[in-house]
Amino acid sequence: MLVDSPSKPSAQTAPAPPTQTARRHALRAAGLLAATGVLVLVALASIAVGAKQIPLADVWHGLFHYSGTADDVIVHDTRVPRTLLGLLVGAALGVSGAVMQALTRNPLAEPGILGVNAGASAAVVSAITFFGVTSLTGYVWFAFAGAAVVSALVYVLGGSRAATPVRLALAGTAVTAALYGYINAVQLMDSAALDRLRFWSVGSLASANTDTVTEIAPFIVVGLVIAALIARPLNAMSLGDDTARALGAHLTRTRVLSMVTVTLLCGAATAACGPIVFIGLMVPHIVRAITGPDMRWILPYAAVLSPVLLLGSDVVGRVITRPAELQVGIVTALIGGPVFIFLVRRKRMAQL
């Protein structure tokens, strides 16, 4: 399997001079700062631009001088939570995708490969059909529980302590197929559940509110922190299990923490917005082209650039079909499809 992973330097290769290493770090830091600036601009555009055209002066009034007018409500109570949710969900999807690619050593991996999205979706379908849950805040807990249970199941089926990237990927694929079969069966038997689930399953930020942001934020923050803590052992694991052991990495602990990270990030993101595809696949590849294979740089870049893509797609979806909206999950799928084909056809990834 050909992967994008750092190669072990040979004995003939001299280490990079300290000045060259410092220059490389400075460039990466400057790039991350520039990416953060772009994120700020996109976030401001998400607040200022929408299906309804609101003058910038009224947007400013809604942000800082709220008086309860119709435009103030749209800006303060709809667009601001929507933007905050996009920031959280985008960071969650991008970082979880980067972790998944490092964990499985598969450049085409994305969070759904371990069945996390399928587990969350199955839990939401069950909540709607059997427990009558209709609010988005109710979905969060069911989806998170479904993602956690399925992640644990995939880890056990993949061999637990003897788990390998291939076993985890195969177990995740099998569980995903079974769960989506269950989802389709339940929807066919319950048309009311199908109607209620249709909007959520497309993937959208439109239902964002302050409660949703507040409920998923702790899970995503904890997931991002764990991801940062396992960046170094993930670097070692990308060289292969034997090399990682020689470098002192604890493989079982790193895999478990990686599963926990993906569960927290994808479970919360999927619960809030539905299964938004391709963010976790595209952004890590873009980031890797900028930073190289070091996870200590890939993760922060992914946490910044993924919300740029998600919020940018959301703004496009709100503008191109005015006064209606095109869900962000559709926009990312339209962008991600050609990108996925390009990645598959690249010579370096033609064989897996």
Short mmCIF file of C-alpha atoms in Angstrom, two decimals:
data_model
loop_
_atom_site.label_atom_id
_atom_site.label_comp_id
_atom_site.label_asym_id
_atom_site.label_seq_id
_atom_site.Cartn_x
_atom_site.Cartn_y
_atom_site.Cartn_z
CA MET A 1 0.00 0.00 0.00
CA LEU A 2 1.48 3.29 -1.08
CA VAL A 3 0.92 6.06 1.40
CA ASP A 4 2.00 9.59 2.06
CA SER A 5 4.28 8.99 4.99
CA PRO A 6 7.64 10.34 6.02
CA SER A 7 10.52 8.17 4.89
CA LYS A 8 13.23 7.16 7.28
CA PRO A 9 16.44 9.03 6.46
CA SER A 10 19.23 6.81 5.16
CA ALA A 11 22.67 6.65 6.64
CA GLN A 12 24.03 8.65 3.71
CA THR A 13 21.53 11.48 4.16
CA ALA A 14 22.87 14.28 6.29
CA PRO A 15 20.46 15.97 8.68
CA ALA A 16 19.19 19.38 7.67
CA PRO A 17 21.29 22.27 8.99
CA PRO A 18 19.82 24.06 12.01
CA THR A 19 19.34 27.26 10.01
CA GLN A 20 17.40 25.38 7.32
CA THR A 21 15.19 23.71 9.94
CA ALA A 22 14.53 27.04 11.64
CA ARG A 23 13.66 28.61 8.29
CA ARG A 24 11.25 25.77 7.52
CA HIS A 25 9.54 26.19 10.90
CA ALA A 26 9.29 29.94 10.38
CA LEU A 27 7.66 29.45 6.98
CA ARG A 28 5.18 26.97 8.42
CA ALA A 29 4.33 29.32 11.27
CA ALA A 30 3.87 32.21 8.85
CA GLY A 31 1.63 30.04 6.68
CA LEU A 32 -0.47 29.05 9.69
CA LEU A 33 -0.83 32.71 10.63
CA ALA A 34 -1.92 33.55 7.08
CA ALA A 35 -4.41 30.67 7.10
CA THR A 36 -5.84 32.00 10.36
CA GLY A 37 -6.29 35.39 8.73
CA VAL A 38 -8.17 33.77 5.84
CA LEU A 39 -10.36 31.94 8.36
CA VAL A 40 -11.24 35.22 10.06
CA LEU A 41 -12.25 36.74 6.71
CA VAL A 42 -14.38 33.72 5.79
CA ALA A 43 -16.04 33.77 9.22
CA LEU A 44 -16.89 37.45 8.77
CA ALA A 45 -18.29 36.67 5.32
CA SER A 46 -20.42 33.92 6.86
CA ILE A 47 -21.94 36.47 9.23
CA ALA A 48 -22.35 39.23 6.65
CA VAL A 49 -23.56 37.21 3.63
CA GLY A 50 -26.64 35.04 3.47
CA ALA A 51 -29.77 34.10 1.60
CA LYS A 52 -31.21 37.48 2.62
CA GLN A 53 -29.17 40.52 1.68
CA ILE A 54 -28.54 42.70 4.72
CA PRO A 55 -26.52 45.94 4.51
CA LEU A 56 -23.20 45.85 6.36
CA ALA A 57 -24.35 48.66 8.64
CA ASP A 58 -27.30 46.54 9.74
CA VAL A 59 -25.02 43.52 10.21
CA TRP A 60 -22.86 45.63 12.51
CA HIS A 61 -25.95 46.80 14.37
CA GLY A 62 -27.14 43.24 14.85
CA LEU A 63 -23.77 42.20 16.26
CA PHE A 64 -23.08 45.04 18.66
CA HIS A 65 -26.35 46.97 19.10
CA TYR A 66 -28.98 44.25 19.17
CA SER A 67 -32.49 45.71 19.35
CA GLY A 68 -34.67 42.81 18.25
CA THR A 69 -35.39 43.88 14.67
CA ALA A 70 -35.83 41.21 12.01
CA ASP A 71 -32.33 41.78 10.62
CA ASP A 72 -30.84 41.77 14.12
CA VAL A 73 -32.43 38.39 14.80
CA ILE A 74 -31.06 36.95 11.56
CA VAL A 75 -27.53 38.19 12.27
CA HIS A 76 -27.33 37.62 16.02
CA ASP A 77 -29.49 34.54 16.52
CA THR A 78 -28.96 32.70 13.23
CA ARG A 79 -25.76 33.64 11.42
CA VAL A 80 -23.48 33.94 14.45
CA PRO A 81 -24.36 30.47 15.86
CA ARG A 82 -24.17 29.08 12.33
CA THR A 83 -20.67 30.47 11.91
CA LEU A 84 -19.54 29.21 15.33
CA LEU A 85 -20.92 25.77 14.52
CA GLY A 86 -19.12 25.81 11.17
CA LEU A 87 -15.84 26.66 12.92
CA LEU A 88 -16.23 23.78 15.38
CA VAL A 89 -17.49 21.20 12.91
CA GLY A 90 -14.94 22.13 10.26
CA ALA A 91 -12.06 21.78 12.71
CA ALA A 92 -13.47 18.48 13.96
CA LEU A 93 -13.83 16.97 10.49
CA GLY A 94 -10.41 18.11 9.27
CA VAL A 95 -8.49 16.96 12.33
CA SER A 96 -10.32 13.64 12.52
CA GLY A 97 -9.55 13.04 8.84
CA ALA A 98 -5.86 13.72 9.41
CA VAL A 99 -5.82 11.38 12.40
CA MET A 100 -7.60 8.67 10.42
CA GLN A 101 -5.12 8.87 7.54
CA ALA A 102 -2.21 8.65 9.95
CA LEU A 103 -3.77 5.82 11.96
CA THR A 104 -4.62 3.63 8.97
CA ARG A 105 -1.64 4.77 6.88
CA ASN A 106 -4.15 5.14 4.05
CA PRO A 107 -4.05 8.44 2.10
CA LEU A 108 -7.68 7.99 1.00
CA ALA A 109 -9.01 7.34 4.49
CA GLU A 110 -11.60 9.58 6.07
CA PRO A 111 -13.56 9.41 9.33
CA GLY A 112 -16.30 7.22 7.92
CA ILE A 113 -13.86 4.38 7.36
CA LEU A 114 -14.27 3.28 10.98
CA GLY A 115 -18.05 3.47 10.84
CA VAL A 116 -18.28 6.53 13.08
CA ASN A 117 -20.61 8.45 10.77
CA ALA A 118 -22.71 5.34 10.20
CA GLY A 119 -22.96 4.73 13.93
CA ALA A 120 -24.07 8.28 14.58
CA SER A 121 -26.58 8.15 11.75
CA ALA A 122 -28.01 4.82 12.93
CA ALA A 123 -28.41 6.21 16.43
CA VAL A 124 -30.24 9.28 15.12
CA VAL A 125 -32.58 7.12 13.00
CA SER A 126 -33.32 4.98 16.05
CA ALA A 127 -33.91 8.05 18.20
CA ILE A 128 -36.39 9.49 15.70
CA THR A 129 -38.22 6.25 15.02
CA PHE A 130 -38.34 4.53 18.40
CA PHE A 131 -37.96 7.36 20.94
CA GLY A 132 -39.69 10.23 19.16
CA VAL A 133 -36.73 12.60 19.38
CA THR A 134 -37.31 15.59 17.11
CA SER A 135 -34.93 18.29 18.37
CA LEU A 136 -31.37 18.74 17.17
CA THR A 137 -30.14 18.95 20.76
CA GLY A 138 -31.60 15.51 21.34
CA TYR A 139 -29.74 14.11 18.36
CA VAL A 140 -26.39 15.08 19.85
CA TRP A 141 -26.45 12.57 22.66
CA PHE A 142 -27.82 9.69 20.59
CA ALA A 143 -25.38 10.31 17.76
CA PHE A 144 -22.46 10.61 20.12
CA ALA A 145 -23.40 7.36 21.86
CA GLY A 146 -23.81 5.60 18.50
CA ALA A 147 -20.42 6.81 17.34
CA ALA A 148 -18.76 5.68 20.57
CA VAL A 149 -20.35 2.21 20.53
CA VAL A 150 -19.48 1.61 16.89
CA SER A 151 -15.90 2.82 17.36
CA ALA A 152 -15.44 0.39 20.24
CA LEU A 153 -17.05 -2.41 18.21
CA VAL A 154 -14.78 -1.76 15.23
CA TYR A 155 -11.73 -1.75 17.48
CA VAL A 156 -12.73 -5.12 18.98
CA LEU A 157 -13.52 -6.64 15.59
CA GLY A 158 -10.25 -5.29 14.25
CA GLY A 159 -8.30 -7.37 16.75
CA SER A 160 -8.20 -5.16 19.86
CA ARG A 161 -4.57 -5.16 20.99
CA ALA A 162 -3.49 -6.93 17.82
CA ALA A 163 -5.35 -4.42 15.66
CA THR A 164 -3.64 -3.33 12.46
CA PRO A 165 -4.60 -0.54 10.04
CA VAL A 166 -5.89 -3.08 7.51
CA ARG A 167 -7.99 -4.91 10.09
CA LEU A 168 -9.47 -1.67 11.39
CA ALA A 169 -10.34 -0.52 7.87
CA LEU A 170 -11.96 -3.85 6.97
CA ALA A 171 -13.92 -3.97 10.23
CA GLY A 172 -15.07 -0.38 9.73
CA THR A 173 -16.20 -1.08 6.17
CA ALA A 174 -18.18 -4.15 7.23
CA VAL A 175 -19.88 -2.39 10.13
CA THR A 176 -20.68 0.62 7.95
CA ALA A 177 -22.38 -1.55 5.33
CA ALA A 178 -24.46 -3.30 7.98
CA LEU A 179 -25.52 -0.06 9.66
CA TYR A 180 -26.55 1.65 6.44
CA GLY A 181 -28.61 -1.41 5.61
CA TYR A 182 -30.35 -0.98 8.96
CA ILE A 183 -30.85 2.75 8.33
CA ASN A 184 -32.43 2.15 4.94
CA ALA A 185 -34.70 -0.56 6.33
CA VAL A 186 -35.97 1.66 9.15
CA GLN A 187 -36.59 4.55 6.79
CA LEU A 188 -38.56 2.37 4.40
CA MET A 189 -40.75 1.11 7.23
CA ASP A 190 -41.33 4.55 8.76
CA SER A 191 -42.09 7.29 6.23
CA ALA A 192 -42.47 9.87 8.99
CA ALA A 193 -38.92 9.16 10.17
CA LEU A 194 -37.73 9.44 6.58
CA ASP A 195 -39.32 12.89 6.25
CA ARG A 196 -37.79 14.11 9.51
CA LEU A 197 -34.37 12.71 8.71
CA ARG A 198 -34.12 13.92 5.13
CA PHE A 199 -32.86 17.43 5.94
CA TRP A 200 -30.39 16.23 8.58
CA SER A 201 -28.95 13.46 6.40
CA VAL A 202 -27.96 15.88 3.63
CA GLY A 203 -25.59 17.75 5.93
CA SER A 204 -26.37 21.35 6.84
CA LEU A 205 -25.46 24.19 9.20
CA ALA A 206 -28.86 25.82 8.80
CA SER A 207 -30.31 24.43 12.05
CA ALA A 208 -27.54 25.89 14.18
CA ASN A 209 -28.43 27.57 17.44
CA THR A 210 -26.67 28.52 20.63
CA ASP A 211 -27.73 25.35 22.45
CA THR A 212 -26.28 23.12 19.75
CA VAL A 213 -22.96 24.99 19.79
CA THR A 214 -22.82 24.80 23.58
CA GLU A 215 -23.54 21.07 23.66
CA ILE A 216 -21.01 19.91 21.08
CA ALA A 217 -18.20 22.36 21.93
CA PRO A 218 -16.84 20.40 24.95
CA PHE A 219 -16.61 17.16 22.96
CA ILE A 220 -14.82 18.82 20.06
CA VAL A 221 -12.41 20.73 22.30
CA VAL A 222 -11.46 17.55 24.19
CA GLY A 223 -11.02 15.71 20.89
CA LEU A 224 -8.74 18.44 19.52
CA VAL A 225 -6.62 18.38 22.67
CA ILE A 226 -6.18 14.60 22.53
CA ALA A 227 -5.28 14.84 18.84
CA ALA A 228 -2.55 17.36 19.67
CA LEU A 229 -1.18 15.08 22.38
CA ILE A 230 -0.85 12.06 20.05
CA ALA A 231 0.71 13.94 17.13
CA ARG A 232 4.25 12.74 17.88
CA PRO A 233 3.42 8.99 18.26
CA LEU A 234 1.30 9.22 15.09
CA ASN A 235 4.42 10.48 13.31
CA ALA A 236 6.27 7.40 14.53
CA MET A 237 3.45 5.04 13.52
CA SER A 238 3.49 6.40 9.98
CA LEU A 239 6.92 4.77 9.60
CA GLY A 240 5.47 1.32 10.36
CA ASP A 241 4.74 -0.59 13.55
CA ASP A 242 8.24 -2.01 14.00
CA THR A 243 9.92 1.35 13.54
CA ALA A 244 7.38 3.01 15.82
CA ARG A 245 8.12 0.48 18.58
CA ALA A 246 11.83 1.08 18.13
CA LEU A 247 11.21 4.81 18.54
CA GLY A 248 9.34 4.19 21.80
CA ALA A 249 5.76 4.72 20.61
CA HIS A 250 3.04 2.85 22.49
CA LEU A 251 1.00 1.47 19.61
CA THR A 252 -2.06 0.22 21.50
CA ARG A 253 -2.42 3.41 23.52
CA THR A 254 -2.00 5.57 20.44
CA ARG A 255 -4.61 3.59 18.50
CA VAL A 256 -7.09 3.74 21.38
CA LEU A 257 -6.58 7.49 21.81
CA SER A 258 -6.93 7.94 18.05
CA MET A 259 -10.24 6.07 18.13
CA VAL A 260 -11.40 8.20 21.05
CA THR A 261 -10.41 11.35 19.16
CA VAL A 262 -12.27 10.34 16.00
CA THR A 263 -15.31 9.32 18.06
CA LEU A 264 -15.48 12.63 19.89
CA LEU A 265 -14.90 14.78 16.83
CA CYS A 266 -16.99 12.93 14.27
CA GLY A 267 -19.74 11.97 16.68
CA ALA A 268 -20.34 15.54 17.77
CA ALA A 269 -19.98 16.96 14.25
CA THR A 270 -22.30 14.40 12.67
CA ALA A 271 -24.89 14.86 15.40
CA ALA A 272 -25.02 18.60 14.90
CA CYS A 273 -24.88 18.84 11.12
CA GLY A 274 -25.42 15.40 9.64
CA PRO A 275 -22.83 13.44 7.64
CA ILE A 276 -20.84 16.10 5.76
CA VAL A 277 -18.48 14.34 3.37
CA PHE A 278 -15.04 14.97 1.87
CA ILE A 279 -13.87 17.65 4.33
CA GLY A 280 -11.83 15.08 6.23
CA LEU A 281 -10.43 13.69 2.99
CA MET A 282 -9.54 16.83 1.05
CA VAL A 283 -8.09 19.15 3.67
CA PRO A 284 -5.37 16.82 5.06
CA HIS A 285 -4.05 16.35 1.51
CA ILE A 286 -3.97 20.10 0.93
CA VAL A 287 -2.26 20.60 4.27
CA ARG A 288 0.29 17.84 3.64
CA ALA A 289 1.32 19.54 0.42
CA ILE A 290 2.03 22.70 2.43
CA THR A 291 3.59 21.36 5.62
CA GLY A 292 4.98 17.95 4.73
CA PRO A 293 4.16 14.79 6.71
CA ASP A 294 4.72 16.11 10.25
CA MET A 295 1.48 15.66 12.22
CA ARG A 296 2.52 18.40 14.63
CA TRP A 297 1.93 20.85 11.78
CA ILE A 298 -0.77 18.96 9.88
CA LEU A 299 -3.21 19.03 12.80
CA PRO A 300 -3.21 22.79 13.48
CA TYR A 301 -3.32 23.55 9.76
CA ALA A 302 -6.25 21.15 9.33
CA ALA A 303 -8.03 22.74 12.28
CA VAL A 304 -7.78 26.14 10.55
CA LEU A 305 -8.25 25.30 6.87
CA SER A 306 -11.15 22.86 7.29
CA PRO A 307 -13.48 25.55 8.66
CA VAL A 308 -12.37 27.77 5.77
CA LEU A 309 -13.62 25.15 3.31
CA LEU A 310 -16.78 24.37 5.26
CA LEU A 311 -17.84 27.97 5.89
CA GLY A 312 -16.85 28.99 2.37
CA SER A 313 -19.02 26.20 0.95
CA ASP A 314 -21.86 27.25 3.23
CA VAL A 315 -21.66 30.86 2.01
CA VAL A 316 -21.66 29.66 -1.60
CA GLY A 317 -24.72 27.52 -0.92
CA ARG A 318 -26.56 30.49 0.56
CA VAL A 319 -25.73 32.79 -2.35
CA ILE A 320 -26.14 30.75 -5.53
CA THR A 321 -29.78 29.77 -4.90
CA ARG A 322 -31.14 32.95 -3.30
CA PRO A 323 -33.62 33.31 -1.69
CA ALA A 324 -33.39 29.55 -1.02
CA GLU A 325 -30.32 27.75 0.31
CA LEU A 326 -28.25 24.83 -0.93
CA GLN A 327 -27.12 22.67 1.98
CA VAL A 328 -23.41 22.70 2.66
CA GLY A 329 -23.24 18.90 2.44
CA ILE A 330 -24.30 19.10 -1.20
CA VAL A 331 -21.74 21.81 -1.98
CA THR A 332 -18.87 19.89 -0.37
CA ALA A 333 -19.93 16.74 -2.23
CA LEU A 334 -19.93 18.60 -5.54
CA ILE A 335 -16.43 19.90 -4.79
CA GLY A 336 -15.16 16.71 -3.23
CA GLY A 337 -16.21 14.31 -5.97
CA PRO A 338 -13.78 15.61 -8.62
CA VAL A 339 -11.07 16.04 -5.98
CA PHE A 340 -11.50 12.43 -4.86
CA ILE A 341 -11.19 11.20 -8.46
CA PHE A 342 -8.05 13.27 -8.89
CA LEU A 343 -6.53 11.81 -5.72
CA VAL A 344 -7.33 8.25 -6.79
CA ARG A 345 -5.75 8.78 -10.20
CA ARG A 346 -2.54 10.25 -8.84
CA LYS A 347 0.38 7.94 -9.49
CA ARG A 348 1.43 7.96 -5.87
CA MET A 349 -2.01 6.71 -4.81
CA ALA A 350 -2.95 4.50 -7.72
CA GLN A 351 -2.20 1.37 -5.72
CA LEU A 352 -3.41 0.90 -2.15
#
